[in-house]
Coordinates of C-alpha atoms in Angstrom, one line a residue:
M1 CA 99.4 1.5 -98.5
K2 CA 96.2 3.1 -97.3
R3 CA 94.4 -0.2 -97.7
S4 CA 96.9 -2.0 -95.6
W5 CA 96.7 0.7 -92.9
G6 CA 92.9 0.4 -92.9
R7 CA 93.1 -3.4 -92.5
A8 CA 95.5 -3.0 -89.6
L9 CA 93.2 -0.5 -87.9
L10 CA 90.2 -2.9 -88.4
G11 CA 92.2 -5.7 -87.0
G12 CA 93.2 -3.7 -83.9
A13 CA 89.6 -2.8 -83.3
L14 CA 88.4 -6.4 -83.6
A15 CA 91.2 -7.4 -81.2
V16 CA 90.0 -4.9 -78.6
L17 CA 86.4 -6.2 -79.1
V18 CA 87.6 -9.8 -78.4
V19 CA 89.3 -8.8 -75.2
V20 CA 86.2 -7.0 -74.0
L21 CA 83.8 -9.8 -74.7
A22 CA 86.3 -12.4 -73.3
A23 CA 86.4 -10.3 -70.1
F24 CA 82.7 -10.2 -69.9
A25 CA 82.4 -13.9 -70.5
M26 CA 84.4 -14.5 -67.3
L27 CA 81.8 -12.7 -65.1
W28 CA 82.5 -12.6 -61.4
E29 CA 79.6 -14.2 -59.7
D30 CA 80.5 -16.0 -56.5
A31 CA 82.8 -13.6 -54.5
P32 CA 81.5 -12.7 -51.0
M33 CA 79.6 -9.5 -50.9
P34 CA 80.8 -7.2 -48.0
S35 CA 78.1 -5.6 -45.9
D36 CA 77.8 -1.8 -45.3
A37 CA 78.6 -2.5 -41.6
A38 CA 81.7 -4.4 -42.4
L39 CA 82.9 -1.5 -44.5
N40 CA 82.1 1.0 -41.8
L41 CA 80.0 2.9 -44.2
T42 CA 77.1 5.1 -43.0
N43 CA 74.4 6.8 -44.9
T44 CA 74.7 10.5 -43.9
G45 CA 72.0 11.6 -46.4
A46 CA 74.0 13.7 -49.0
Y47 CA 77.3 11.9 -49.0
T48 CA 79.8 9.9 -46.9
P49 CA 83.0 12.0 -46.3
V50 CA 86.2 10.3 -46.9
V51 CA 90.0 10.8 -46.6
P52 CA 91.4 9.3 -49.8
E53 CA 94.7 7.7 -50.0
E54 CA 97.1 9.5 -52.3
Q55 CA 97.5 6.5 -54.6
Y56 CA 93.8 6.3 -55.0
Y57 CA 93.4 9.6 -56.6
H58 CA 91.6 9.6 -60.0
R59 CA 90.3 6.1 -59.9
P60 CA 86.7 4.8 -60.3
I61 CA 84.2 5.1 -57.5
L62 CA 80.6 3.9 -56.8
V63 CA 77.7 6.1 -55.8
T64 CA 74.8 4.2 -54.4
A65 CA 72.2 4.0 -51.6
S66 CA 73.4 0.6 -50.4
T67 CA 76.1 -2.0 -51.1
T68 CA 74.1 -4.9 -49.7
V69 CA 70.9 -4.8 -51.8
G70 CA 69.8 -4.1 -55.3
S71 CA 72.1 -2.8 -58.0
G72 CA 74.5 -1.2 -55.4
A73 CA 75.4 -4.7 -54.1
G74 CA 76.3 -6.0 -57.5
A75 CA 78.1 -2.8 -58.6
W76 CA 80.2 -2.8 -55.5
R77 CA 81.3 -6.4 -56.2
G78 CA 82.2 -5.4 -59.7
L79 CA 84.2 -2.4 -58.6
C80 CA 86.0 -4.4 -55.8
E81 CA 87.0 -7.0 -58.5
Y82 CA 88.3 -4.3 -60.7
L83 CA 90.3 -2.7 -57.8
Q84 CA 91.3 -6.2 -56.7
T85 CA 90.3 -5.3 -53.1
D86 CA 87.2 -5.5 -50.9
T87 CA 88.4 -3.0 -48.2
Q88 CA 88.8 0.2 -50.3
Q89 CA 86.3 2.3 -48.3
E90 CA 87.1 5.4 -50.2
A91 CA 85.8 3.8 -53.4
C92 CA 82.2 4.0 -52.3
Y93 CA 80.0 6.9 -51.5
L94 CA 76.6 6.2 -49.9
S95 CA 73.9 8.7 -50.7
A96 CA 70.2 9.2 -50.2
D97 CA 68.4 8.3 -53.4
T98 CA 67.3 11.8 -54.4
V99 CA 68.6 13.9 -57.3
Q100 CA 69.7 16.6 -54.8
A101 CA 71.6 14.2 -52.6
L102 CA 73.2 12.3 -55.5
G103 CA 74.2 15.5 -57.1
Q104 CA 75.9 16.7 -53.9
T105 CA 77.6 13.3 -53.6
I106 CA 79.1 13.6 -57.1
E107 CA 80.3 17.1 -56.4
Q108 CA 81.9 16.0 -53.1
S109 CA 83.6 13.1 -54.8
V110 CA 85.1 15.3 -57.5
W111 CA 86.5 17.6 -54.7
D112 CA 87.8 14.6 -52.8
M113 CA 89.6 12.7 -55.5
A114 CA 88.5 13.6 -59.0
P115 CA 87.4 10.1 -59.9
S116 CA 88.1 8.9 -63.4
A117 CA 84.7 7.1 -63.5
I118 CA 81.6 7.1 -61.3
V119 CA 79.3 4.1 -61.3
M120 CA 75.8 5.2 -60.5
A121 CA 73.6 2.6 -58.9
A122 CA 70.4 4.3 -57.6
G123 CA 66.9 4.9 -58.7
Q124 CA 67.4 8.5 -59.4
A125 CA 70.8 8.0 -61.2
S126 CA 69.4 8.9 -64.6
A127 CA 67.9 12.2 -63.7
T128 CA 71.1 13.1 -61.7
V129 CA 73.5 12.2 -64.5
A130 CA 71.4 14.1 -67.1
D131 CA 72.4 17.3 -65.3
A132 CA 75.9 16.2 -64.2
Q133 CA 77.2 14.9 -67.6
S134 CA 77.9 18.4 -68.9
V135 CA 79.3 19.8 -65.7
Y136 CA 81.9 17.0 -65.2
Q137 CA 82.9 16.4 -68.8
G138 CA 86.2 14.8 -67.7
T139 CA 84.5 12.1 -65.7
Y140 CA 82.9 9.0 -67.1
F141 CA 79.5 7.9 -65.9
L142 CA 78.2 4.4 -65.9
V143 CA 74.4 4.4 -65.1
L144 CA 73.1 1.0 -64.1
D145 CA 69.5 0.2 -64.7
G146 CA 68.7 3.7 -66.0
T147 CA 68.5 5.6 -69.2
V148 CA 69.9 9.1 -69.5
P149 CA 68.2 10.8 -72.4
A150 CA 70.7 11.9 -75.1
P151 CA 73.8 10.6 -73.2
A152 CA 77.0 12.6 -73.8
E153 CA 80.2 10.8 -74.8
N154 CA 81.2 10.5 -71.2
V155 CA 78.0 8.5 -70.3
C156 CA 76.9 5.0 -70.9
N157 CA 73.5 3.6 -69.9
L158 CA 73.7 -0.1 -68.9
T159 CA 70.3 -1.9 -69.0
F160 CA 69.3 -5.5 -68.9
A161 CA 67.0 -7.9 -70.9
V162 CA 64.9 -8.6 -67.9
E163 CA 62.4 -10.5 -70.0
Q164 CA 65.1 -13.2 -70.3
A165 CA 65.5 -13.3 -66.5
G166 CA 61.7 -13.7 -66.2
F167 CA 61.8 -16.5 -68.8
L168 CA 64.4 -18.4 -66.8
A169 CA 62.3 -18.1 -63.7
G170 CA 59.1 -19.3 -65.5
Y171 CA 60.9 -22.1 -67.3
A172 CA 62.4 -23.4 -64.0
A173 CA 59.0 -23.2 -62.3
G174 CA 57.4 -25.2 -65.1
M175 CA 60.2 -27.8 -65.3
E176 CA 60.1 -28.2 -61.6
G177 CA 56.5 -29.5 -62.0
F178 CA 54.4 -26.6 -60.7
E179 CA 51.1 -26.3 -62.5
R180 CA 49.4 -23.4 -60.8
L181 CA 51.6 -20.3 -60.9
A182 CA 51.3 -16.6 -60.2
F183 CA 53.1 -13.4 -61.2
W184 CA 53.1 -11.1 -58.2
G185 CA 54.1 -7.6 -59.2
E186 CA 54.3 -4.4 -57.2
A187 CA 53.4 -2.0 -60.0
E188 CA 52.6 -2.1 -63.7
D189 CA 55.7 -0.4 -64.8
E190 CA 57.8 -1.2 -67.9
Q191 CA 60.4 -3.4 -66.1
T192 CA 57.8 -5.4 -64.3
L193 CA 55.8 -6.1 -67.4
L194 CA 59.0 -7.3 -69.2
Y195 CA 59.6 -9.7 -66.3
R196 CA 55.9 -10.9 -66.6
S197 CA 56.2 -11.4 -70.3
G198 CA 59.2 -13.5 -69.9
F199 CA 57.8 -15.5 -67.0
Y200 CA 54.7 -16.4 -68.9
Q201 CA 56.7 -17.5 -72.0
G202 CA 59.2 -19.5 -69.9
A203 CA 56.5 -21.4 -68.0
D204 CA 54.6 -22.0 -71.3
R205 CA 57.7 -23.4 -73.0
A206 CA 58.4 -25.8 -70.1
A207 CA 54.8 -27.0 -70.1
Q208 CA 55.1 -27.8 -73.8
N209 CA 58.3 -29.6 -73.3
L210 CA 56.7 -31.8 -70.6
G211 CA 53.4 -32.1 -72.4
K212 CA 51.6 -30.5 -69.4
Q213 CA 49.2 -27.6 -68.8
V214 CA 50.1 -24.7 -66.6
T215 CA 47.9 -21.7 -65.5
I216 CA 49.3 -18.4 -64.5
S217 CA 47.5 -15.6 -62.6
T218 CA 48.8 -12.1 -62.3
V219 CA 48.3 -10.0 -59.2
F220 CA 49.6 -6.5 -58.6
G221 CA 50.1 -4.8 -55.3
A222 CA 49.1 -6.3 -52.0
E223 CA 46.1 -8.2 -53.2
P224 CA 46.2 -11.9 -52.1
L225 CA 47.0 -14.7 -54.6
P226 CA 44.1 -16.8 -55.9
E227 CA 43.4 -20.1 -54.1
G228 CA 45.5 -23.1 -55.1
I229 CA 48.6 -21.2 -56.2
E230 CA 51.7 -23.4 -55.8
M231 CA 54.4 -21.0 -56.7
A232 CA 54.8 -17.3 -57.6
F233 CA 57.3 -15.0 -59.2
V234 CA 57.5 -11.9 -57.0
C235 CA 58.8 -8.7 -58.5
G236 CA 59.2 -5.3 -56.9
S237 CA 61.1 -3.3 -54.3
M238 CA 62.9 -5.0 -51.4
G239 CA 60.1 -4.1 -49.0
F240 CA 57.5 -5.5 -51.3
E241 CA 59.3 -8.8 -51.8
M242 CA 59.9 -9.2 -48.0
E243 CA 56.2 -8.7 -47.3
R244 CA 55.3 -11.2 -50.0
A245 CA 57.8 -13.6 -48.7
Q246 CA 56.2 -13.6 -45.3
Q247 CA 52.7 -14.1 -46.8
A248 CA 54.0 -16.9 -49.0
A249 CA 55.7 -18.6 -46.0
D250 CA 52.4 -18.4 -44.1
A251 CA 50.5 -19.9 -47.0
G252 CA 53.1 -22.6 -47.9
I253 CA 53.8 -21.1 -51.3
D254 CA 57.3 -21.2 -52.9
L255 CA 58.6 -18.0 -54.5
I256 CA 61.2 -16.8 -57.0
G257 CA 62.4 -13.2 -56.4
T258 CA 64.6 -10.7 -58.0
D259 CA 67.0 -9.5 -55.3
P260 CA 69.1 -12.0 -53.2
G261 CA 69.6 -9.1 -50.8
I262 CA 66.3 -10.1 -49.2
L263 CA 68.2 -13.0 -47.5
V264 CA 70.5 -10.4 -45.8
Q265 CA 67.5 -8.5 -44.4
M266 CA 65.3 -11.7 -43.9
P267 CA 67.4 -14.8 -43.6
E268 CA 64.3 -17.0 -42.8
A269 CA 63.1 -16.3 -46.3
A270 CA 65.6 -18.9 -47.5
D271 CA 63.0 -21.5 -46.7
T272 CA 60.5 -19.8 -49.1
M273 CA 62.7 -18.6 -52.0
L274 CA 63.4 -21.2 -54.7
T275 CA 66.0 -18.9 -56.3
F276 CA 66.3 -15.4 -57.7
A277 CA 66.2 -14.1 -61.2
V278 CA 69.0 -11.6 -61.2
K279 CA 70.9 -9.1 -63.3
N280 CA 74.6 -9.4 -63.3
Y281 CA 75.5 -6.0 -62.1
A282 CA 79.0 -7.1 -61.0
G283 CA 80.0 -8.6 -64.4
V284 CA 78.6 -5.6 -66.5
S285 CA 80.2 -3.0 -64.2
L286 CA 83.5 -4.8 -64.3
S287 CA 83.4 -5.2 -68.1
A288 CA 82.7 -1.5 -68.6
L289 CA 85.4 -0.4 -66.2
Q290 CA 87.9 -2.6 -68.0
A291 CA 86.9 -1.0 -71.3
L292 CA 88.2 2.3 -69.9
D293 CA 91.7 0.7 -69.5
S294 CA 91.7 -1.1 -72.8
G295 CA 90.7 1.9 -74.9
A296 CA 87.4 0.2 -75.9
W297 CA 85.2 2.9 -74.3
N298 CA 85.4 5.2 -77.3
Q299 CA 84.5 2.4 -79.7
F300 CA 81.7 0.7 -77.9
Y301 CA 80.5 2.6 -74.8
C302 CA 80.6 6.4 -75.2
G303 CA 77.1 7.9 -75.5
Q304 CA 75.5 4.5 -75.8
T305 CA 72.5 2.8 -74.2
L306 CA 73.5 -0.9 -74.0
R307 CA 71.0 -3.6 -73.3
Y308 CA 72.7 -6.7 -72.0
D309 CA 71.2 -10.0 -72.8
L310 CA 72.6 -13.6 -72.7
Q311 CA 74.3 -13.2 -76.0
W312 CA 76.7 -10.9 -74.2
G313 CA 77.4 -13.5 -71.5
N314 CA 75.7 -14.2 -68.2
A315 CA 74.0 -10.7 -68.1
V316 CA 70.9 -12.2 -66.5
M317 CA 70.7 -15.5 -64.6
L318 CA 69.2 -17.5 -61.8
D319 CA 71.1 -17.3 -58.6
T320 CA 72.6 -20.8 -58.2
T321 CA 73.8 -20.0 -54.6
Q322 CA 70.1 -20.2 -53.5
W323 CA 68.7 -23.2 -55.3
R324 CA 65.8 -25.3 -53.8
F325 CA 64.7 -27.1 -56.8
S326 CA 64.2 -30.9 -56.6
N327 CA 63.5 -31.7 -60.3
F328 CA 64.9 -28.8 -62.3
T329 CA 68.6 -29.7 -62.6
A330 CA 71.7 -27.7 -63.2
A331 CA 72.1 -29.4 -66.6
Q332 CA 68.6 -28.3 -67.7
Y333 CA 69.4 -24.8 -66.5
N334 CA 72.7 -24.7 -68.4
Q335 CA 70.9 -26.0 -71.6
I336 CA 68.3 -23.4 -71.6
V337 CA 70.8 -20.6 -71.0
A338 CA 72.9 -21.8 -73.9
S339 CA 69.8 -21.9 -76.1
L340 CA 68.8 -18.4 -75.3
A341 CA 72.4 -17.2 -75.7
K342 CA 72.5 -18.6 -79.2
D343 CA 69.1 -17.2 -80.1
E344 CA 67.9 -20.6 -81.3
A345 CA 64.4 -22.0 -80.7
Y346 CA 64.1 -20.4 -77.4
T347 CA 63.6 -16.8 -78.0
V348 CA 61.9 -14.3 -75.7
S349 CA 59.6 -11.5 -76.8
Q350 CA 59.4 -8.3 -74.8
Q351 CA 55.6 -8.2 -75.6
L352 CA 53.6 -11.1 -74.1
P353 CA 52.4 -13.1 -77.1
L354 CA 48.6 -13.4 -77.2
E355 CA 48.8 -17.2 -78.0
V356 CA 50.9 -17.7 -74.8
L357 CA 48.5 -15.7 -72.7
E358 CA 45.6 -17.7 -74.0
R359 CA 47.3 -21.0 -73.2
V360 CA 48.3 -20.2 -69.6
R361 CA 45.6 -17.7 -68.6
G362 CA 44.6 -18.2 -64.9
N363 CA 42.2 -16.5 -62.6
E364 CA 42.9 -12.8 -63.3

């Protein structure tokens, strides 16, 4: 009898896992992204006061610095999909990106509506939730692009395999036919170096496929690119990418960026950006929120740091809504994504392999 009961329990757990993964596989990518202005949201510094509707009480909310750029834009789309609305203003609290302001925003939201879950999409989210997790033990926290040390059972860190995003960008550049490439990073931090490692490996793989030679130069900060660069992968803050887009436009250089929100702030950059290597904040947020409803949170999310890669679904991708390639086709893109998802011949190392660096080293 005990053995039969155990089998039934295992079967139930597997069924939940299948539901979660199936939901993640159907990631929401193409829905329109509402602007902060359209939502009548204003950044007041600490928080945006709201008057919640009675039926909204104890539901998930988003705390972010913006719903038009960065992780906040994608998280807002995912939350709207979960709520099946794009006009639920009380679902979003805009806050200045400081630990103090974010902490005040969390406190205010708890007083307003006692949210069941708070999606945190801000640079200081990890430090804020590290303090808040023990204070609001009845609230679940989803921390995007951050890592809370020793997360409690009501916290889940959601991170991304950005080296795979960099690989897709480098592979696309190489398959397009560019031979002199550059990686243009704002700072030598961990995430930037992961993007760089993937970009080098992707471009090198494409060059081997085509029987060609590519060279890649790395530039950090505002230093100009070496002469003769045809295309660059730019990685950094919104302001940094906008400045680089202007420089690239003046020099006639094509770019791949990391945040499509740049086109909201700088529409003319559409003529410079080939595409964007992005993280699917919307799909990951939606999947985690659905896990709260299905009962899968306690099995797979509580107290975890999850690193989403292509084996989980389209966790990272190239933005197909901005696509200026002439030679790199959608079929080729889908093929490389499938290969990475299956972990076949196309694997991506977080550390830049020395043999790859030696093959593609440019003027650094």
